[in-house]
Short mmCIF file of C-alpha atoms and ligand atoms in Angstrom, two decimals:
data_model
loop_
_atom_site.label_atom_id
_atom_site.label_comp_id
_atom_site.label_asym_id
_atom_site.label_seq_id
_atom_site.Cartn_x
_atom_site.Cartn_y
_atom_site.Cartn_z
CA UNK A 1 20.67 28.26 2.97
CA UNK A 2 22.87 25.09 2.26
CA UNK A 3 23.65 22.94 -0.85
CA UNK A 4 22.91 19.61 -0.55
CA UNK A 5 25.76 17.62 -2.23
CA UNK A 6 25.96 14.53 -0.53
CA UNK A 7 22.32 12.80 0.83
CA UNK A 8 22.10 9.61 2.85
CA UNK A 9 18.58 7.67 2.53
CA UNK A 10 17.98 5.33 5.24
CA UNK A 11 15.90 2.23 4.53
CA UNK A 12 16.30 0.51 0.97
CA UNK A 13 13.00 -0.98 0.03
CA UNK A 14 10.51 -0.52 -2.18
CA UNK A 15 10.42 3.40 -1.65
CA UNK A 16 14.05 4.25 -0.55
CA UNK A 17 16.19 2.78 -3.14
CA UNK A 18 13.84 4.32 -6.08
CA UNK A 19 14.39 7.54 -4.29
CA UNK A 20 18.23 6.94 -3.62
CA UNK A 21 18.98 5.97 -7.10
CA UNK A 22 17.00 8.92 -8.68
CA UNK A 23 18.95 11.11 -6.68
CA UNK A 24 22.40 9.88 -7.19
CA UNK A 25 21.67 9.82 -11.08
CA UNK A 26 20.90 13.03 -10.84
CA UNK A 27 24.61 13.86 -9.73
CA UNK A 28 24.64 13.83 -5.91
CA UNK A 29 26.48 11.86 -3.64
CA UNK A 30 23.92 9.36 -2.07
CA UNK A 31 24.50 6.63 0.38
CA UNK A 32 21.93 3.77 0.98
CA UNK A 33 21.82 2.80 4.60
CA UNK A 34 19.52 -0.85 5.65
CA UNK A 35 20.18 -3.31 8.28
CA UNK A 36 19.83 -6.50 6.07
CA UNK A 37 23.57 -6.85 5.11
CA UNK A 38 22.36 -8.92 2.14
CA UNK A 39 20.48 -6.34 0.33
CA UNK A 40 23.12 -3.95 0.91
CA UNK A 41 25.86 -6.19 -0.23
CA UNK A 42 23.72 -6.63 -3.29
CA UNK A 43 22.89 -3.13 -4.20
CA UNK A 44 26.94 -2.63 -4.07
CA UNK A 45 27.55 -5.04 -6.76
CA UNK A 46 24.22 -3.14 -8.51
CA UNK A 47 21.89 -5.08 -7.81
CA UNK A 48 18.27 -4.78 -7.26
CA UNK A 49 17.22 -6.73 -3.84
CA UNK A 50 13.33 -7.02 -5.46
CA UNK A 51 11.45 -6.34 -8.64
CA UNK A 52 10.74 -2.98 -9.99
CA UNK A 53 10.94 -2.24 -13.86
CA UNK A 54 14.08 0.28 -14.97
CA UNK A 55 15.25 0.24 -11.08
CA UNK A 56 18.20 -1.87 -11.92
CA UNK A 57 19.77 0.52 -15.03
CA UNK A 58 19.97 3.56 -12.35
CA UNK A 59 21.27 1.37 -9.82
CA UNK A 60 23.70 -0.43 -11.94
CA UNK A 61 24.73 2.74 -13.21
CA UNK A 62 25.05 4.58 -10.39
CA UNK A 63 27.03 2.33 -8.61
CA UNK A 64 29.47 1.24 -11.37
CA UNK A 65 30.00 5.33 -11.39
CA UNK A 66 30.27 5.44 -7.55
CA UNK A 67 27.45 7.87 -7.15
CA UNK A 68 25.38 5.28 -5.49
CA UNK A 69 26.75 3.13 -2.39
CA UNK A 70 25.02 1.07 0.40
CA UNK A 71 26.17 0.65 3.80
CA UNK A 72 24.37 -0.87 7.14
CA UNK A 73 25.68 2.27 8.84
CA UNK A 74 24.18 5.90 8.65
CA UNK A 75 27.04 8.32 7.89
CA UNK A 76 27.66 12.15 7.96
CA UNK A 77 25.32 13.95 5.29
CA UNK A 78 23.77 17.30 4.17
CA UNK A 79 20.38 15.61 4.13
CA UNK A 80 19.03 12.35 5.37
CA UNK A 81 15.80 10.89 3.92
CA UNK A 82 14.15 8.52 6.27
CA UNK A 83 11.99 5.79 3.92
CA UNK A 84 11.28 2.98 6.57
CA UNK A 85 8.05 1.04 7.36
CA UNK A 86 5.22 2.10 9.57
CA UNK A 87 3.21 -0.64 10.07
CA UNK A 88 0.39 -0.50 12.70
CA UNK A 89 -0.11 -2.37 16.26
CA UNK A 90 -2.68 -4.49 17.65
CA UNK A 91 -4.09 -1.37 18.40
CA UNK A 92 -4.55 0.52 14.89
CA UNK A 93 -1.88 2.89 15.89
CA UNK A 94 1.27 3.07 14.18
CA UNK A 95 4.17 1.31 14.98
CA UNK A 96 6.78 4.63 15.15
CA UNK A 97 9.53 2.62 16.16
CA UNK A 98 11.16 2.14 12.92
CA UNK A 99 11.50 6.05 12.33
CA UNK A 100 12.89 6.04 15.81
CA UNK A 101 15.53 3.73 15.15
CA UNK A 102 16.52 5.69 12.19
CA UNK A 103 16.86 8.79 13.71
CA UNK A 104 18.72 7.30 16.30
CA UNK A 105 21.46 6.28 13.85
CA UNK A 106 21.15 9.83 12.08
CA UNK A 107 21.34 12.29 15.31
CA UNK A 108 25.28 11.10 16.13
CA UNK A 109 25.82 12.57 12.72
CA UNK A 110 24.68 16.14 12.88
CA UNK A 111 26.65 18.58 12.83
CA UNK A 112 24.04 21.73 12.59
CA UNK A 113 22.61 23.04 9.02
CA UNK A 114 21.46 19.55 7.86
CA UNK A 115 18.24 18.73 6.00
CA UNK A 116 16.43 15.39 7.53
CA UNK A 117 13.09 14.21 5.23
CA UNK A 118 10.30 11.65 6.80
CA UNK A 119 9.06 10.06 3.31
CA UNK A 120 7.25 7.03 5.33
CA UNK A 121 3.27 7.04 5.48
CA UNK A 122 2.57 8.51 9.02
CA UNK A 123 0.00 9.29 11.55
CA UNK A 124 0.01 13.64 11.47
CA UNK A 125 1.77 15.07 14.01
CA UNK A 126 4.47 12.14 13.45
CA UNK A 127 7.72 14.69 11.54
CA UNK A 128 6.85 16.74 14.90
CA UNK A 129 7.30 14.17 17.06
CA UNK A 130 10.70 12.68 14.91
CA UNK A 131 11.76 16.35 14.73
CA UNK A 132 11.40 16.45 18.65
CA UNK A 133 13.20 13.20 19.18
CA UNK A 134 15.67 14.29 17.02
CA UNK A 135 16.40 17.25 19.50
CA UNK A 136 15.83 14.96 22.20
CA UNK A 137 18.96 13.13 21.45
CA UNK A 138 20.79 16.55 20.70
CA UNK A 139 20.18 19.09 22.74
CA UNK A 140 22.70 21.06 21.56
CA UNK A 141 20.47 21.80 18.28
CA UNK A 142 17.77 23.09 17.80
CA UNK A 143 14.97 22.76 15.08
CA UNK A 144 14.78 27.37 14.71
CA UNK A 145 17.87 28.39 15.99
CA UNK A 146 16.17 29.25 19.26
CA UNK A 147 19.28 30.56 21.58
CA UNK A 148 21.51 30.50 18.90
CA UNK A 149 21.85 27.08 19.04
CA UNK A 150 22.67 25.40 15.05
CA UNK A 151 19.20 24.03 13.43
CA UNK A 152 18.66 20.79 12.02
CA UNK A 153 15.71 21.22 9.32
CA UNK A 154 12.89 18.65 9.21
CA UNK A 155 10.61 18.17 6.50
CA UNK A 156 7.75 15.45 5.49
CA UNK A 157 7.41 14.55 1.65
CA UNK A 158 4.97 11.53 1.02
CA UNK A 159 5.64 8.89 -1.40
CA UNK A 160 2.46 8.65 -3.87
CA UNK A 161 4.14 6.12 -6.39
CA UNK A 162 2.25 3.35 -8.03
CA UNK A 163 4.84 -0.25 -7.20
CA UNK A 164 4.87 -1.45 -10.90
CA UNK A 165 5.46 2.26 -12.43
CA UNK A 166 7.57 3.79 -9.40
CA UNK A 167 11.00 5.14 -11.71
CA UNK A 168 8.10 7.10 -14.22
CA UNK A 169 5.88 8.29 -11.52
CA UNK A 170 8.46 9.12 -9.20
CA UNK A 171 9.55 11.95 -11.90
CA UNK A 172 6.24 12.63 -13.26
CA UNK A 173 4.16 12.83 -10.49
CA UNK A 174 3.55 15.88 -7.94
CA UNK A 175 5.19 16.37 -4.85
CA UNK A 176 3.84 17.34 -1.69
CA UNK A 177 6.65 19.32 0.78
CA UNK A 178 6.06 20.43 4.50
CA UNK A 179 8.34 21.61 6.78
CA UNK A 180 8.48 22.23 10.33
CA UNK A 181 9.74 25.56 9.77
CA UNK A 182 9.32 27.49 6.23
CA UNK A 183 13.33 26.90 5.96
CA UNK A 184 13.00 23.12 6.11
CA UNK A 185 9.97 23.25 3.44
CA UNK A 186 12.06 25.59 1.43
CA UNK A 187 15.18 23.17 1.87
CA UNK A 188 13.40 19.95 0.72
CA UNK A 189 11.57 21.78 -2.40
CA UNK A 190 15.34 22.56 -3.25
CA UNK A 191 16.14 18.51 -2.76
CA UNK A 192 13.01 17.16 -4.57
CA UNK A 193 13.59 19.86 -7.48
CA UNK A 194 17.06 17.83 -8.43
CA UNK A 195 14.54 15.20 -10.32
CA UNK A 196 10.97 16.09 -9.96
CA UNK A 197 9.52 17.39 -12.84
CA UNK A 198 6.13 17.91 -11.57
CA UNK A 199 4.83 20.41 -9.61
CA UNK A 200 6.21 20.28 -5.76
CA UNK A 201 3.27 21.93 -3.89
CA UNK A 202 4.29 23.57 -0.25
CA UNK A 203 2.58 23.53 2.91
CA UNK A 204 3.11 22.15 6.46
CA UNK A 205 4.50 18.98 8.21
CA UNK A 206 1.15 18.17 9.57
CA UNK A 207 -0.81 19.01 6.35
CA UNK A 208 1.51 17.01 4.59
CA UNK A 209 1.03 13.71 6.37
CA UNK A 210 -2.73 14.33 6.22
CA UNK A 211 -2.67 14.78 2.39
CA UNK A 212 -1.34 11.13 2.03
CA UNK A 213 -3.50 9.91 4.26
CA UNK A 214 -6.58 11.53 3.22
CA UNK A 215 -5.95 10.17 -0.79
CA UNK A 216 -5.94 6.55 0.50
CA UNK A 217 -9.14 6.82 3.09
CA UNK A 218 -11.06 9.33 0.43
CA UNK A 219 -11.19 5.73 -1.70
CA UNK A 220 -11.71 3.71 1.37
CA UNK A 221 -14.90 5.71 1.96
CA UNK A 222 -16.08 5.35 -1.28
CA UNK A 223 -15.45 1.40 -1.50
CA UNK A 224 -17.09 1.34 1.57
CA UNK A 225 -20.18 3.03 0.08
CA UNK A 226 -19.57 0.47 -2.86
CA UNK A 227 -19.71 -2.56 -0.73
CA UNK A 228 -22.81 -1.59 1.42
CA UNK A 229 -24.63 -1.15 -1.81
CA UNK A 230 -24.05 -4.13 -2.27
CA UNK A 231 -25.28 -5.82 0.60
CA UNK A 232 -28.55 -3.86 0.71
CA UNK A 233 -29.32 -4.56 -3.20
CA UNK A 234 -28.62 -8.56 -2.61
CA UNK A 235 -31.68 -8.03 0.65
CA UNK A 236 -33.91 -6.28 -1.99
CA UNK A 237 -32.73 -8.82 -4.64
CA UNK A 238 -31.49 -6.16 -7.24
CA UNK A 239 -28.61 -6.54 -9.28
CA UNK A 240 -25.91 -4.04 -7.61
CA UNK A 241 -23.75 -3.56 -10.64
CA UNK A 242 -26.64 -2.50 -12.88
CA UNK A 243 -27.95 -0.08 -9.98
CA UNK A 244 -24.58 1.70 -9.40
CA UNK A 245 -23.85 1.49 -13.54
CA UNK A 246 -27.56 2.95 -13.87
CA UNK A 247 -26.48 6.04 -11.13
CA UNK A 248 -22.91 6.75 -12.56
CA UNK A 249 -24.90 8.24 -15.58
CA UNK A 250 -25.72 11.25 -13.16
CA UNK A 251 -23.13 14.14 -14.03
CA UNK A 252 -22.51 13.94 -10.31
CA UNK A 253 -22.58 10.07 -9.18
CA UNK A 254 -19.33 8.04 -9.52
CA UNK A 255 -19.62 5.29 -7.29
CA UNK A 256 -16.87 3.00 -6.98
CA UNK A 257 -17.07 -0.77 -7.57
CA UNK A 258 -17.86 -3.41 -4.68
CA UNK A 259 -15.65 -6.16 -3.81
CA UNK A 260 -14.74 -9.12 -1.68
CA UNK A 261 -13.25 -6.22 0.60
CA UNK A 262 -10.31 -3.82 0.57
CA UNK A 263 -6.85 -5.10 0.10
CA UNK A 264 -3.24 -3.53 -0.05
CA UNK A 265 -0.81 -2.12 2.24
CA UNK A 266 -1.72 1.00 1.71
CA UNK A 267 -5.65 1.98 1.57
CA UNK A 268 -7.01 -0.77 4.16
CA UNK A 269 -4.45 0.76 6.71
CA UNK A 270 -3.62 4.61 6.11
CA UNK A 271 -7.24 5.87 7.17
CA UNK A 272 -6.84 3.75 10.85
CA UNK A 273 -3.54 6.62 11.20
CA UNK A 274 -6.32 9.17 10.85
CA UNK A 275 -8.72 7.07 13.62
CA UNK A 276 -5.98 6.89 16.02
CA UNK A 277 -4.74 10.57 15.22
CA UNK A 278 -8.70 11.87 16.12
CA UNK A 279 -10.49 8.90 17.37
CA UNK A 280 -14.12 10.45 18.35
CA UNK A 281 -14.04 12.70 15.07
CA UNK A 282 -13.23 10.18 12.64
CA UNK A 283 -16.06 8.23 12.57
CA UNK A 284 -16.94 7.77 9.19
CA UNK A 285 -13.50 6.95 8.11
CA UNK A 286 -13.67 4.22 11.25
CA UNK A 287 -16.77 2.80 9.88
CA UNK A 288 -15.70 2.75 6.28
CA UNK A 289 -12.95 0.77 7.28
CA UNK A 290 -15.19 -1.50 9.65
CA UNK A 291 -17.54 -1.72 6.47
CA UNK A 292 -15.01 -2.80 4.41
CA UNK A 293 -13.36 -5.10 6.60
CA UNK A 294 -17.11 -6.90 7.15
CA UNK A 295 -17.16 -7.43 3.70
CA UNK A 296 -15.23 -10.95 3.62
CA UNK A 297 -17.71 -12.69 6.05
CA UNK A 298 -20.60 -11.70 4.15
CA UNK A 299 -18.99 -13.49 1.20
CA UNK A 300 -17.84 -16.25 3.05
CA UNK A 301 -21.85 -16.39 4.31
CA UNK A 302 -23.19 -16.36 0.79
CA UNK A 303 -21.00 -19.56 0.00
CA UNK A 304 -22.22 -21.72 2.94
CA UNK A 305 -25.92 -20.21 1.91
CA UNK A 306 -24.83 -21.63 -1.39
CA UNK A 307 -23.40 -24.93 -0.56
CA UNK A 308 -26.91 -25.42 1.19
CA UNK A 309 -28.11 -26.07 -2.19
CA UNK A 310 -25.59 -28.95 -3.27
CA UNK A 311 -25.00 -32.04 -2.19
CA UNK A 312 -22.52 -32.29 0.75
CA UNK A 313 -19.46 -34.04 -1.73
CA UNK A 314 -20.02 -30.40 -3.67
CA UNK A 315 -16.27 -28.72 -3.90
CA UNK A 316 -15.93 -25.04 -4.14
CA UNK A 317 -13.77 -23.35 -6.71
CA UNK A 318 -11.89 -20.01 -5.56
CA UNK A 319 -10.88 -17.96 -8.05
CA UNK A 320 -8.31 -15.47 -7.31
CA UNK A 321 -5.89 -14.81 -4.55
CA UNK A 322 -4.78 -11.34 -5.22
CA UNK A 323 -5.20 -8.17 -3.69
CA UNK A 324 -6.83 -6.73 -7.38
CA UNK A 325 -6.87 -7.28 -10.60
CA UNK A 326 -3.70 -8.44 -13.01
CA UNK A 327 -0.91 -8.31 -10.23
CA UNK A 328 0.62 -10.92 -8.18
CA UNK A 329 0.68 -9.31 -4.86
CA UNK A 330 -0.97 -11.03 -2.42
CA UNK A 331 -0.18 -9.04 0.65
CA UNK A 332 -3.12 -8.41 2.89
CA UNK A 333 -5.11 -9.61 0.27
CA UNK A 334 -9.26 -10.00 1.42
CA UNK A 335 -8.86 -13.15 -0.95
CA UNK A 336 -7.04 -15.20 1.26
CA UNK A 337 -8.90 -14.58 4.45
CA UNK A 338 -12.08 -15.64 2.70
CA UNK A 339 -10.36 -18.95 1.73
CA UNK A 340 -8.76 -19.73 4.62
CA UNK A 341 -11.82 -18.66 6.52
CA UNK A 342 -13.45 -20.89 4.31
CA UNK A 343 -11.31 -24.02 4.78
CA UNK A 344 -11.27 -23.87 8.48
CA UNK A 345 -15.23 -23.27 8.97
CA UNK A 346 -15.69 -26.38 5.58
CA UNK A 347 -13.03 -28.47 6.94
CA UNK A 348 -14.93 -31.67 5.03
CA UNK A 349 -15.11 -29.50 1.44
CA UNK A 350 -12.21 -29.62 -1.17
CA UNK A 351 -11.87 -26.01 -2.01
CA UNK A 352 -10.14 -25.73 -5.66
CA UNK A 353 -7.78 -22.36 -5.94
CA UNK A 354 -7.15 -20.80 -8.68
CA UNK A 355 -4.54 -17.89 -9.69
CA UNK A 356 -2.98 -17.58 -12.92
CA UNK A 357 -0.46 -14.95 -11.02
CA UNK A 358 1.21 -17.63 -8.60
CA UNK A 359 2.84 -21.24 -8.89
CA UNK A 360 2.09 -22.40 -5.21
CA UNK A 361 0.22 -21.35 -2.56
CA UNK A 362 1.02 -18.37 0.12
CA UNK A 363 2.73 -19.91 3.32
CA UNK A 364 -0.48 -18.63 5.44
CA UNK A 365 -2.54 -21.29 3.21
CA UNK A 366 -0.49 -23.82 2.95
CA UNK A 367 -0.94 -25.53 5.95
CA UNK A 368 -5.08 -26.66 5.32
CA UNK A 369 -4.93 -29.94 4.19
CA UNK A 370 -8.24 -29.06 1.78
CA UNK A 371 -6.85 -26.42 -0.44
CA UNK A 372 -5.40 -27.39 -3.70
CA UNK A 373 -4.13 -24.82 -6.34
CA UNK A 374 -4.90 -25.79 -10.00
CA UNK A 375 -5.81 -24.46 -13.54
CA UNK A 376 -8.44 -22.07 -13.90
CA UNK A 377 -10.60 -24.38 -16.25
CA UNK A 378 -9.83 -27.38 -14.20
CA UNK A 379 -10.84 -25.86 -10.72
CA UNK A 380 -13.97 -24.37 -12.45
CA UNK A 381 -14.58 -27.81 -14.25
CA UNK A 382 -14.65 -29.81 -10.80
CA UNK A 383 -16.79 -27.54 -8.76
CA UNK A 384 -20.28 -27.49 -7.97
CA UNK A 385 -20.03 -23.63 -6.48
CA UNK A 386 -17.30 -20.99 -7.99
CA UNK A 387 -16.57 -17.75 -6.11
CA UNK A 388 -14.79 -15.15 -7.98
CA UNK A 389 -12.68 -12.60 -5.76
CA UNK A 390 -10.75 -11.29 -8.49
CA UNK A 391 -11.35 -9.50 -11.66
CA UNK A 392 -8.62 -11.02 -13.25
CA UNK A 393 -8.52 -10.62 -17.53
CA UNK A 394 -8.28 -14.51 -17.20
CA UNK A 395 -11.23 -15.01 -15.90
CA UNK A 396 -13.10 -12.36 -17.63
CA UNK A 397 -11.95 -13.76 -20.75
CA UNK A 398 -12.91 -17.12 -19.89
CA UNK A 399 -16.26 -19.35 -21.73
CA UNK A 400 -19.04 -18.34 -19.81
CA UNK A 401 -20.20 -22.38 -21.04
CA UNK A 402 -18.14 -23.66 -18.32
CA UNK A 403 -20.38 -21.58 -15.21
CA UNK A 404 -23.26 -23.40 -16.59
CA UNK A 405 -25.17 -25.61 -14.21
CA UNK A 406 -23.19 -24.00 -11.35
CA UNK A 407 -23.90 -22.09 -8.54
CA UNK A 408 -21.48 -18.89 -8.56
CA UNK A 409 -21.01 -16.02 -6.00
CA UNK A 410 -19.35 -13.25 -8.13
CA UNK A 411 -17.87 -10.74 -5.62
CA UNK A 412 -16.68 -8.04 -8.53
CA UNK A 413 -19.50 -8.48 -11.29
CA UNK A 414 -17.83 -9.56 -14.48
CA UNK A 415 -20.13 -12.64 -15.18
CA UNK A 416 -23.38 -10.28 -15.11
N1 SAJ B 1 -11.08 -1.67 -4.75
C1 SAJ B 1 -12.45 -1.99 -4.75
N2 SAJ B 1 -13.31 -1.22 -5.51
C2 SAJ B 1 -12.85 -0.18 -6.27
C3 SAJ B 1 -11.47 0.13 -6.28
C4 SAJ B 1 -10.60 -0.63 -5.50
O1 SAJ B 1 -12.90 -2.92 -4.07
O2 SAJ B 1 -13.70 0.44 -6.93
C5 SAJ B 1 -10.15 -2.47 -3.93
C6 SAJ B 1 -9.13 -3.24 -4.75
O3 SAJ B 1 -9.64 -4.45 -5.21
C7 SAJ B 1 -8.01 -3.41 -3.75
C8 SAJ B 1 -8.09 -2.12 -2.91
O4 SAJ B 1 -9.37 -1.59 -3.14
O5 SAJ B 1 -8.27 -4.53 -2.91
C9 SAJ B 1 -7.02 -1.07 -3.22
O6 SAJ B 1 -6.76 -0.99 -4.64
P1 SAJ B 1 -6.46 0.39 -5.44
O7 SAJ B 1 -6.07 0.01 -6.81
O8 SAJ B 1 -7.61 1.32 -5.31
O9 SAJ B 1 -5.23 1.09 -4.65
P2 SAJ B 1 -3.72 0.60 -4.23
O10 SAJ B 1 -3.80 0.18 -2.79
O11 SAJ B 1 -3.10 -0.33 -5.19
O12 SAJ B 1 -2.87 1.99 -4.33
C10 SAJ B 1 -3.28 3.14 -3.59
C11 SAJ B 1 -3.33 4.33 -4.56
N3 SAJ B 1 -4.00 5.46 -3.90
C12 SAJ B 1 -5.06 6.09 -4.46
O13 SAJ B 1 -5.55 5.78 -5.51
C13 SAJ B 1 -5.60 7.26 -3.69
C14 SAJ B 1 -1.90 4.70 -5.02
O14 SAJ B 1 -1.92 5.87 -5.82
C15 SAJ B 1 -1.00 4.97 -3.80
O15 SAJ B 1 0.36 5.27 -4.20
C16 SAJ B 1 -0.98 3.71 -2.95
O16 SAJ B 1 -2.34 3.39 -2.54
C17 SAJ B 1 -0.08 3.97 -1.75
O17 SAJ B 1 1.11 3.59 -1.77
O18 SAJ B 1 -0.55 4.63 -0.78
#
């Protein structure tokens, strides 16, 4: 078995430079490896290319000690930890060719005896298929020693991290390890171990990809039951928040919330890995998805039904752009499809945006000439309709005196 002293982790974003400063304040040898020359130029003068609370002490510190470096180039190492994107194609299938790339820059390096980690969300069956490229590209390895040839251990560990709480959870939380061989699982328990203090549970490559994949579409299933709920109670005209509040008191009911739809980067596009993986078996986690993903035209419908009601001058007010509650991220938010949706099929309505979270309006949105991005009282002030996609405080908090006399479509219930 071989001590890992010096690891390289290739791909410094939100995931890999956590994971590369952990490690290297935790007394090995780590080198950072990205293609944008600017964030690794940065992280050498310590630092940190984006925001993430406490990231910038162990980078700071780890570079000023020379434990931490960054390079655009993936040297020789005792373990590699591959932590790049895996977004998915037209198609729902994942894009693999960002793990290819890396393990194109890590196979010149081995030697025989190394350690090389897939931490990226990925379809199961994907740390086979990198282990096989791997050998693909050497030949003379080999991933068991089969005909004596020197083995190059590969292992899948998951990131489950919360962005926001990443250098706590990243200790605290629980580790998931699979190899493709019991030495490789062995091998990265040993790596994680250096600064993991919860438990690191082992099991297989392919069971290990599943796991991740499963948390994210296990909520995705249950949103989905959320939202149709909702859909079927507005038919019958009952109140879906007091139905589902009214069930949860059953020892064994906890339905989830409905919504405007399912936003993220993580739960509205992990489960399709699972689709594509087993596409005829997977059919409730396709339609859950599906479900979910219906969900913004059905709002977008209940405006216009609405609208019907006003006078045709009558602006909307949107309130909300982010993906949930309290956070600025906006990234594949359901929000902003809705009001762009809304601004291209109402091309003669002012639509009045609000979200305490941003100072001007995403670069998808900024191009309709009838979107404007105010206060929260103002925009609620002017309108004759107000739809509420998020369940900011702000707007919890807000007089109630102000909704008076208007019509309001409340996709998350907190003005029942
Ligand atoms: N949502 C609802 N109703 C609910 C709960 C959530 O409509 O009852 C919506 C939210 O508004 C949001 C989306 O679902 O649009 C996702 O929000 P979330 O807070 O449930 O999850 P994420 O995407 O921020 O983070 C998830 C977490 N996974 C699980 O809870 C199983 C997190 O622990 C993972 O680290 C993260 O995905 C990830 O990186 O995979």
């Amino acid at each position: 078995m071989n001590t890992i002293h010096k690891v390289a982790v290739i791909g410094l974003g939100y995931i890999g430079l956590p994971t590369a400063a952990i490690l290297a304040t935790n007394g090995l040898q780590v080198v950072g490896v990205d293609i944008k020359q600017d964030n690794v130029d940065a992280i050498n003068r310590g630092e940190v290319p984006f925001v993430e609370p406490d990231l910038h002490i162990h980078v700071a510190g780890a570079v000023s000690v020379g434990t931490l470096t960054a390079t655009t180039e993936t040297p020789a190492a005792d373990a590699f930890i591959l932590a790049v994107p895996t977004p998915f194609n037209a198609d729902k299938t994942a894009d693999l060719s960002y793990i290819e790339a890396a393990a194109r820059g890590v196979a010149p390096q081995l030697r025989g005896g190394e350690l090389v980690i897939l931490e990226s969300t990925s379809p199961p069956g994907t740390t086979q298929h990198l282990a096989d490229y791997l050998i693909g590209l050497r030949p003379d390895l080999s991933l068991d020693g089969a005909q004596g040839k020197p083995i190059v251990h590969v292992a899948h560990c998951p990131e489950r991290v919360l962005p926001g709480r990443v250098m706590i959870e990243l200790v605290t939380n629980d580790r998931i390890v699979g190899g493709i061989t019991d030495e490789a699982t062995e091998l990265a328990r040993q790596l994680y171990h250096v600064f993991c203090q919860g438990d690191i549970h082992l099991t297989d490559a392919a069971t290990a990809e599943m796991a991740k994949l499963v948390e994210n579409s296990y909520r995705d299933v249950n949103i989905a039951f959320a939202n149709e709920l909702s859909v079927i109670s507005d038919k019958m005209g009952i109140d879906v928040w007091e139905l589902i509040e009214l069930a949860n008191h059953h020892p064994r009911v906890n339905i989830l919330q409905p919504g405007p739809g399912v936003g993220g980067h993580c739960i509205a596009v992990d489960p399709w890995f699972i689709v594509s993986a087993a596409p005829n078996e997977s059919r409730l986690i396709r339609q859950a998805r599906e479900t979910n993903d219906a969900k913004p035209a059905w709002v977008i419908d209940q405006v216009k039904l609405a609208l019907k009601e006003v006078g045709s001058e009558a602006k909307v007010a949107a309130l909300g752009l982010a993906f949930k509650a309290n956070i600025d991220d906006l990234r594949e938010s359901p929000a902003i499809g809705i009001v762009k949706q809304l601004s291209v099929d109402l091309p003669e309505r002012t639509i009045l945006i609000a979200e305490p979270h941003v100072t001007m309006l995403p670069q998808s949105l900024t191009s309709s000439s009838n979107l404007h991005l105010m206060n929260t009282e103002r925009a609620v002030k002017e309108a004759d309709v107000v739809l509420l996609l998020v369940d900011h405080d702000e707007f919890k908090e807000m007089d109630r005196s102000a909704l008076l006399g208007k019509s309001v479509v409340d996709t998350r219930g907190i003005w029942r």
